[in-house]
Amino acid sequence: MKLGKYTLLSGTSMAAPYISGTIALLKQARPKLTVDEIRTLLVASAKPITDAATGMSSSPYHSGAGLVDIYDSIKSRAQIDPVALSINNTKMRPIQGYSELAELGAVRWTTRTISIKNTDNKKSVRVHHGNKVANSLSMYFANGTYTYTPRTWPADTRSVPGSTLPQVYVQSADETISAGKTGEVTVFIVAPKGLKDSEQWYYGGFINLDLQWDGEETNSSYVVPYAGYNGDYTAQDVLSPSSDGLPALADANLTVIEDPSKLALNSDTAAVVLFGIAIPSRQIALTLVDSGTGK
């Protein structure tokens, strides 16, 4: 594969060797970096990938922060925290805490604070903000049918007004951070407009932080990926629809047991529960109930 190209494959076996080699180079150049600092540098210095089909960035759910850039990671003079913004819920309500956005009315939104540490002990740095929108993804068709291949919105950016795409507003103007000091940026993220709740869309993008150090003509670019659910995440079903035939009880060979009442469990047999996960969840609990006693 030519340099600068990428592909999407399942499994860590693809990315792990590249990232391991990248970390080795970074640690060799900057041996005092901690594990957290290495992760921050790799994510913040990455370059978002453009989806040729839509003209927008590939979703952070697909490609994280983008392609790692070892050169920019080594030369970095800034530490960004947090390295990514996870937005589980964006409920419909008027924006609070930013009066200039009151005219937007009731929208799905959230606010986060990003800290930027200028690790250059001699030069101050000017921070410029921007937003690069990524594809929105859904695991459901418009008719409510579940699909294992995510849908992408918009299919063509020319078919939708730019105002309907995810928006990022920065409360403070571009700021200057003194040498060796830390500054903060408060951002307000507004979810896409016009998408149906029933289709369960996940949206995202990248907050661009262009840093220009005093006396230098060129900028150094950093990104903070953000991604969230267009609605109330806590109200959604974690398991895939029962129409998929799951959950189901299976024997030790993973053969589905059509009539669980005929399964006699003892020390020599085992039963396996098969289920599909529609959305990520930190914990799934399974309770066994005696059909005879209900306990």
JSON list of C-alpha atoms in Angstrom, two decimals, residues 79-226:
[
{"chain": "A", "resi": 79, "resn": "GLN", "atom": "CA", "xyz": [-0.23, 19.18, 25.57]},
{"chain": "A", "resi": 80, "resn": "ILE", "atom": "CA", "xyz": [-4.00, 18.93, 24.99]},
{"chain": "A", "resi": 81, "resn": "ASP", "atom": "CA", "xyz": [-6.43, 17.65, 27.62]},
{"chain": "A", "resi": 82, "resn": "PRO", "atom": "CA", "xyz": [-8.73, 15.83, 27.15]},
{"chain": "A", "resi": 83, "resn": "VAL", "atom": "CA", "xyz": [-7.55, 14.15, 23.97]},
{"chain": "A", "resi": 84, "resn": "ALA", "atom": "CA", "xyz": [-11.13, 13.38, 22.88]},
{"chain": "A", "resi": 85, "resn": "LEU", "atom": "CA", "xyz": [-14.66, 14.45, 23.82]},
{"chain": "A", "resi": 86, "resn": "SER", "atom": "CA", "xyz": [-17.23, 11.71, 24.37]},
{"chain": "A", "resi": 87, "resn": "ILE", "atom": "CA", "xyz": [-20.82, 13.00, 24.31]},
{"chain": "A", "resi": 88, "resn": "ASN", "atom": "CA", "xyz": [-23.27, 10.35, 25.47]},
{"chain": "A", "resi": 89, "resn": "ASN", "atom": "CA", "xyz": [-26.36, 12.55, 25.60]},
{"chain": "A", "resi": 90, "resn": "THR", "atom": "CA", "xyz": [-27.49, 15.62, 23.72]},
{"chain": "A", "resi": 91, "resn": "LYS", "atom": "CA", "xyz": [-30.99, 16.40, 24.93]},
{"chain": "A", "resi": 92, "resn": "MET", "atom": "CA", "xyz": [-33.19, 18.99, 23.22]},
{"chain": "A", "resi": 93, "resn": "ARG", "atom": "CA", "xyz": [-33.12, 22.24, 25.21]},
{"chain": "A", "resi": 94, "resn": "PRO", "atom": "CA", "xyz": [-32.09, 25.93, 24.92]},
{"chain": "A", "resi": 95, "resn": "ILE", "atom": "CA", "xyz": [-28.37, 26.61, 25.25]},
{"chain": "A", "resi": 96, "resn": "GLN", "atom": "CA", "xyz": [-27.36, 27.94, 28.66]},
{"chain": "A", "resi": 97, "resn": "GLY", "atom": "CA", "xyz": [-24.17, 29.79, 29.56]},
{"chain": "A", "resi": 98, "resn": "TYR", "atom": "CA", "xyz": [-23.65, 31.43, 26.16]},
{"chain": "A", "resi": 99, "resn": "SER", "atom": "CA", "xyz": [-26.16, 34.23, 25.58]},
{"chain": "A", "resi": 100, "resn": "GLU", "atom": "CA", "xyz": [-25.05, 34.81, 21.98]},
{"chain": "A", "resi": 101, "resn": "LEU", "atom": "CA", "xyz": [-26.43, 31.38, 21.06]},
{"chain": "A", "resi": 102, "resn": "ALA", "atom": "CA", "xyz": [-29.91, 31.95, 22.53]},
{"chain": "A", "resi": 103, "resn": "GLU", "atom": "CA", "xyz": [-31.23, 32.64, 19.01]},
{"chain": "A", "resi": 104, "resn": "LEU", "atom": "CA", "xyz": [-30.68, 28.96, 18.12]},
{"chain": "A", "resi": 105, "resn": "GLY", "atom": "CA", "xyz": [-33.65, 28.07, 20.33]},
{"chain": "A", "resi": 106, "resn": "ALA", "atom": "CA", "xyz": [-34.04, 24.46, 21.53]},
{"chain": "A", "resi": 107, "resn": "VAL", "atom": "CA", "xyz": [-31.27, 22.29, 20.11]},
{"chain": "A", "resi": 108, "resn": "ARG", "atom": "CA", "xyz": [-29.29, 19.23, 21.13]},
{"chain": "A", "resi": 109, "resn": "TRP", "atom": "CA", "xyz": [-26.06, 20.52, 22.68]},
{"chain": "A", "resi": 110, "resn": "THR", "atom": "CA", "xyz": [-23.34, 20.06, 25.26]},
{"chain": "A", "resi": 111, "resn": "THR", "atom": "CA", "xyz": [-20.37, 22.05, 26.51]},
{"chain": "A", "resi": 112, "resn": "ARG", "atom": "CA", "xyz": [-16.80, 20.98, 27.33]},
{"chain": "A", "resi": 113, "resn": "THR", "atom": "CA", "xyz": [-13.57, 22.66, 28.42]},
{"chain": "A", "resi": 114, "resn": "ILE", "atom": "CA", "xyz": [-10.25, 21.90, 26.72]},
{"chain": "A", "resi": 115, "resn": "SER", "atom": "CA", "xyz": [-6.93, 22.82, 28.37]},
{"chain": "A", "resi": 116, "resn": "ILE", "atom": "CA", "xyz": [-3.87, 23.66, 26.27]},
{"chain": "A", "resi": 117, "resn": "LYS", "atom": "CA", "xyz": [-0.43, 23.64, 27.87]},
{"chain": "A", "resi": 118, "resn": "ASN", "atom": "CA", "xyz": [2.28, 25.60, 26.07]},
{"chain": "A", "resi": 119, "resn": "THR", "atom": "CA", "xyz": [5.39, 23.48, 26.73]},
{"chain": "A", "resi": 120, "resn": "ASP", "atom": "CA", "xyz": [7.66, 26.03, 25.04]},
{"chain": "A", "resi": 121, "resn": "ASN", "atom": "CA", "xyz": [9.35, 27.83, 27.95]},
{"chain": "A", "resi": 122, "resn": "LYS", "atom": "CA", "xyz": [10.50, 30.77, 25.84]},
{"chain": "A", "resi": 123, "resn": "LYS", "atom": "CA", "xyz": [7.69, 31.69, 23.43]},
{"chain": "A", "resi": 124, "resn": "SER", "atom": "CA", "xyz": [4.02, 32.53, 23.90]},
{"chain": "A", "resi": 125, "resn": "VAL", "atom": "CA", "xyz": [1.52, 30.93, 21.51]},
{"chain": "A", "resi": 126, "resn": "ARG", "atom": "CA", "xyz": [-1.62, 32.21, 19.81]},
{"chain": "A", "resi": 127, "resn": "VAL", "atom": "CA", "xyz": [-4.54, 29.76, 19.60]},
{"chain": "A", "resi": 128, "resn": "HIS", "atom": "CA", "xyz": [-6.98, 29.77, 16.65]},
{"chain": "A", "resi": 129, "resn": "HIS", "atom": "CA", "xyz": [-10.09, 27.55, 16.70]},
{"chain": "A", "resi": 130, "resn": "GLY", "atom": "CA", "xyz": [-12.02, 25.73, 14.01]},
{"chain": "A", "resi": 131, "resn": "ASN", "atom": "CA", "xyz": [-14.39, 22.80, 13.40]},
{"chain": "A", "resi": 132, "resn": "LYS", "atom": "CA", "xyz": [-14.12, 20.00, 10.85]},
{"chain": "A", "resi": 133, "resn": "VAL", "atom": "CA", "xyz": [-17.37, 18.04, 10.50]},
{"chain": "A", "resi": 134, "resn": "ALA", "atom": "CA", "xyz": [-17.32, 14.25, 10.19]},
{"chain": "A", "resi": 135, "resn": "ASN", "atom": "CA", "xyz": [-19.84, 11.78, 8.81]},
{"chain": "A", "resi": 136, "resn": "SER", "atom": "CA", "xyz": [-22.81, 10.86, 10.99]},
{"chain": "A", "resi": 137, "resn": "LEU", "atom": "CA", "xyz": [-23.48, 7.13, 11.34]},
{"chain": "A", "resi": 138, "resn": "SER", "atom": "CA", "xyz": [-26.59, 5.03, 12.03]},
{"chain": "A", "resi": 139, "resn": "MET", "atom": "CA", "xyz": [-27.20, 1.32, 12.50]},
{"chain": "A", "resi": 140, "resn": "TYR", "atom": "CA", "xyz": [-30.83, 1.66, 11.40]},
{"chain": "A", "resi": 141, "resn": "PHE", "atom": "CA", "xyz": [-32.60, 2.17, 8.08]},
{"chain": "A", "resi": 142, "resn": "ALA", "atom": "CA", "xyz": [-35.27, 4.86, 7.78]},
{"chain": "A", "resi": 143, "resn": "ASN", "atom": "CA", "xyz": [-37.98, 2.21, 8.30]},
{"chain": "A", "resi": 144, "resn": "GLY", "atom": "CA", "xyz": [-36.48, 1.21, 11.65]},
{"chain": "A", "resi": 145, "resn": "THR", "atom": "CA", "xyz": [-34.83, -2.01, 10.46]},
{"chain": "A", "resi": 146, "resn": "TYR", "atom": "CA", "xyz": [-31.47, -2.78, 12.07]},
{"chain": "A", "resi": 147, "resn": "THR", "atom": "CA", "xyz": [-28.42, -3.03, 9.81]},
{"chain": "A", "resi": 148, "resn": "TYR", "atom": "CA", "xyz": [-24.95, -4.36, 10.60]},
{"chain": "A", "resi": 149, "resn": "THR", "atom": "CA", "xyz": [-23.45, -2.03, 7.99]},
{"chain": "A", "resi": 150, "resn": "PRO", "atom": "CA", "xyz": [-23.62, 1.60, 9.23]},
{"chain": "A", "resi": 151, "resn": "ARG", "atom": "CA", "xyz": [-25.44, 4.19, 7.13]},
{"chain": "A", "resi": 152, "resn": "THR", "atom": "CA", "xyz": [-23.69, 7.50, 6.49]},
{"chain": "A", "resi": 153, "resn": "TRP", "atom": "CA", "xyz": [-25.20, 10.99, 6.57]},
{"chain": "A", "resi": 154, "resn": "PRO", "atom": "CA", "xyz": [-25.09, 13.09, 4.56]},
{"chain": "A", "resi": 155, "resn": "ALA", "atom": "CA", "xyz": [-24.42, 10.98, 1.51]},
{"chain": "A", "resi": 156, "resn": "ASP", "atom": "CA", "xyz": [-23.49, 14.17, -0.32]},
{"chain": "A", "resi": 157, "resn": "THR", "atom": "CA", "xyz": [-22.70, 17.44, 1.48]},
{"chain": "A", "resi": 158, "resn": "ARG", "atom": "CA", "xyz": [-24.20, 19.39, -1.43]},
{"chain": "A", "resi": 159, "resn": "SER", "atom": "CA", "xyz": [-27.62, 17.97, -0.57]},
{"chain": "A", "resi": 160, "resn": "VAL", "atom": "CA", "xyz": [-27.89, 19.56, 2.89]},
{"chain": "A", "resi": 161, "resn": "PRO", "atom": "CA", "xyz": [-27.42, 23.12, 4.21]},
{"chain": "A", "resi": 162, "resn": "GLY", "atom": "CA", "xyz": [-24.23, 23.59, 6.20]},
{"chain": "A", "resi": 163, "resn": "SER", "atom": "CA", "xyz": [-26.26, 24.86, 9.16]},
{"chain": "A", "resi": 164, "resn": "THR", "atom": "CA", "xyz": [-27.77, 21.39, 9.66]},
{"chain": "A", "resi": 165, "resn": "LEU", "atom": "CA", "xyz": [-24.36, 19.78, 10.24]},
{"chain": "A", "resi": 166, "resn": "PRO", "atom": "CA", "xyz": [-22.74, 19.58, 13.70]},
{"chain": "A", "resi": 167, "resn": "GLN", "atom": "CA", "xyz": [-21.56, 22.99, 14.90]},
{"chain": "A", "resi": 168, "resn": "VAL", "atom": "CA", "xyz": [-18.87, 24.00, 17.40]},
{"chain": "A", "resi": 169, "resn": "TYR", "atom": "CA", "xyz": [-18.92, 27.43, 19.04]},
{"chain": "A", "resi": 170, "resn": "VAL", "atom": "CA", "xyz": [-16.07, 28.80, 21.13]},
{"chain": "A", "resi": 171, "resn": "GLN", "atom": "CA", "xyz": [-17.10, 31.13, 23.94]},
{"chain": "A", "resi": 172, "resn": "SER", "atom": "CA", "xyz": [-13.81, 33.02, 24.06]},
{"chain": "A", "resi": 173, "resn": "ALA", "atom": "CA", "xyz": [-12.02, 34.62, 21.12]},
{"chain": "A", "resi": 174, "resn": "ASP", "atom": "CA", "xyz": [-8.62, 33.37, 19.95]},
{"chain": "A", "resi": 175, "resn": "GLU", "atom": "CA", "xyz": [-6.28, 33.65, 22.90]},
{"chain": "A", "resi": 176, "resn": "THR", "atom": "CA", "xyz": [-2.59, 33.87, 23.72]},
{"chain": "A", "resi": 177, "resn": "ILE", "atom": "CA", "xyz": [-0.97, 31.45, 26.16]},
{"chain": "A", "resi": 178, "resn": "SER", "atom": "CA", "xyz": [2.26, 32.56, 27.80]},
{"chain": "A", "resi": 179, "resn": "ALA", "atom": "CA", "xyz": [5.42, 30.45, 27.68]},
{"chain": "A", "resi": 180, "resn": "GLY", "atom": "CA", "xyz": [5.16, 27.42, 29.94]},
{"chain": "A", "resi": 181, "resn": "LYS", "atom": "CA", "xyz": [1.58, 28.22, 30.93]},
{"chain": "A", "resi": 182, "resn": "THR", "atom": "CA", "xyz": [-1.80, 26.54, 30.42]},
{"chain": "A", "resi": 183, "resn": "GLY", "atom": "CA", "xyz": [-4.89, 28.09, 28.86]},
{"chain": "A", "resi": 184, "resn": "GLU", "atom": "CA", "xyz": [-8.48, 26.86, 28.60]},
{"chain": "A", "resi": 185, "resn": "VAL", "atom": "CA", "xyz": [-11.00, 26.88, 25.77]},
{"chain": "A", "resi": 186, "resn": "THR", "atom": "CA", "xyz": [-14.72, 26.37, 26.42]},
{"chain": "A", "resi": 187, "resn": "VAL", "atom": "CA", "xyz": [-16.61, 24.90, 23.46]},
{"chain": "A", "resi": 188, "resn": "PHE", "atom": "CA", "xyz": [-20.33, 24.43, 22.83]},
{"chain": "A", "resi": 189, "resn": "ILE", "atom": "CA", "xyz": [-21.13, 21.51, 20.53]},
{"chain": "A", "resi": 190, "resn": "VAL", "atom": "CA", "xyz": [-24.49, 21.44, 18.74]},
{"chain": "A", "resi": 191, "resn": "ALA", "atom": "CA", "xyz": [-25.72, 18.16, 17.24]},
{"chain": "A", "resi": 192, "resn": "PRO", "atom": "CA", "xyz": [-26.97, 17.88, 13.62]},
{"chain": "A", "resi": 193, "resn": "LYS", "atom": "CA", "xyz": [-30.43, 19.22, 12.91]},
{"chain": "A", "resi": 194, "resn": "GLY", "atom": "CA", "xyz": [-33.30, 17.39, 11.20]},
{"chain": "A", "resi": 195, "resn": "LEU", "atom": "CA", "xyz": [-32.24, 13.81, 11.89]},
{"chain": "A", "resi": 196, "resn": "LYS", "atom": "CA", "xyz": [-34.94, 11.45, 13.16]},
{"chain": "A", "resi": 197, "resn": "ASP", "atom": "CA", "xyz": [-34.55, 10.15, 16.70]},
{"chain": "A", "resi": 198, "resn": "SER", "atom": "CA", "xyz": [-35.85, 6.74, 15.60]},
{"chain": "A", "resi": 199, "resn": "GLU", "atom": "CA", "xyz": [-32.84, 6.30, 13.32]},
{"chain": "A", "resi": 200, "resn": "GLN", "atom": "CA", "xyz": [-30.39, 6.66, 16.23]},
{"chain": "A", "resi": 201, "resn": "TRP", "atom": "CA", "xyz": [-27.64, 8.72, 14.65]},
{"chain": "A", "resi": 202, "resn": "TYR", "atom": "CA", "xyz": [-24.12, 9.11, 16.01]},
{"chain": "A", "resi": 203, "resn": "TYR", "atom": "CA", "xyz": [-22.41, 12.33, 15.00]},
{"chain": "A", "resi": 204, "resn": "GLY", "atom": "CA", "xyz": [-18.91, 13.73, 15.39]},
{"chain": "A", "resi": 205, "resn": "GLY", "atom": "CA", "xyz": [-16.10, 15.86, 14.10]},
{"chain": "A", "resi": 206, "resn": "PHE", "atom": "CA", "xyz": [-12.80, 17.43, 15.01]},
{"chain": "A", "resi": 207, "resn": "ILE", "atom": "CA", "xyz": [-12.08, 20.65, 16.87]},
{"chain": "A", "resi": 208, "resn": "ASN", "atom": "CA", "xyz": [-9.07, 22.19, 15.14]},
{"chain": "A", "resi": 209, "resn": "LEU", "atom": "CA", "xyz": [-6.56, 24.05, 17.28]},
{"chain": "A", "resi": 210, "resn": "ASP", "atom": "CA", "xyz": [-4.04, 25.95, 15.14]},
{"chain": "A", "resi": 211, "resn": "LEU", "atom": "CA", "xyz": [-1.18, 27.18, 17.32]},
{"chain": "A", "resi": 212, "resn": "GLN", "atom": "CA", "xyz": [1.19, 29.91, 16.20]},
{"chain": "A", "resi": 213, "resn": "TRP", "atom": "CA", "xyz": [4.20, 30.62, 18.38]},
{"chain": "A", "resi": 214, "resn": "ASP", "atom": "CA", "xyz": [5.53, 34.14, 18.77]},
{"chain": "A", "resi": 215, "resn": "GLY", "atom": "CA", "xyz": [7.76, 35.20, 15.87]},
{"chain": "A", "resi": 216, "resn": "GLU", "atom": "CA", "xyz": [6.92, 32.19, 13.69]},
{"chain": "A", "resi": 217, "resn": "GLU", "atom": "CA", "xyz": [5.02, 32.38, 10.42]},
{"chain": "A", "resi": 218, "resn": "THR", "atom": "CA", "xyz": [3.65, 28.83, 10.25]},
{"chain": "A", "resi": 219, "resn": "ASN", "atom": "CA", "xyz": [1.01, 27.19, 12.46]},
{"chain": "A", "resi": 220, "resn": "SER", "atom": "CA", "xyz": [1.13, 23.82, 14.17]},
{"chain": "A", "resi": 221, "resn": "SER", "atom": "CA", "xyz": [-2.19, 21.98, 13.91]},
{"chain": "A", "resi": 222, "resn": "TYR", "atom": "CA", "xyz": [-3.78, 19.88, 16.65]},
{"chain": "A", "resi": 223, "resn": "VAL", "atom": "CA", "xyz": [-7.15, 18.11, 16.75]},
{"chain": "A", "resi": 224, "resn": "VAL", "atom": "CA", "xyz": [-9.60, 17.08, 19.47]},
{"chain": "A", "resi": 225, "resn": "PRO", "atom": "CA", "xyz": [-12.08, 14.51, 18.10]},
{"chain": "A", "resi": 226, "resn": "TYR", "atom": "CA", "xyz": [-15.62, 14.70, 19.45]}
]
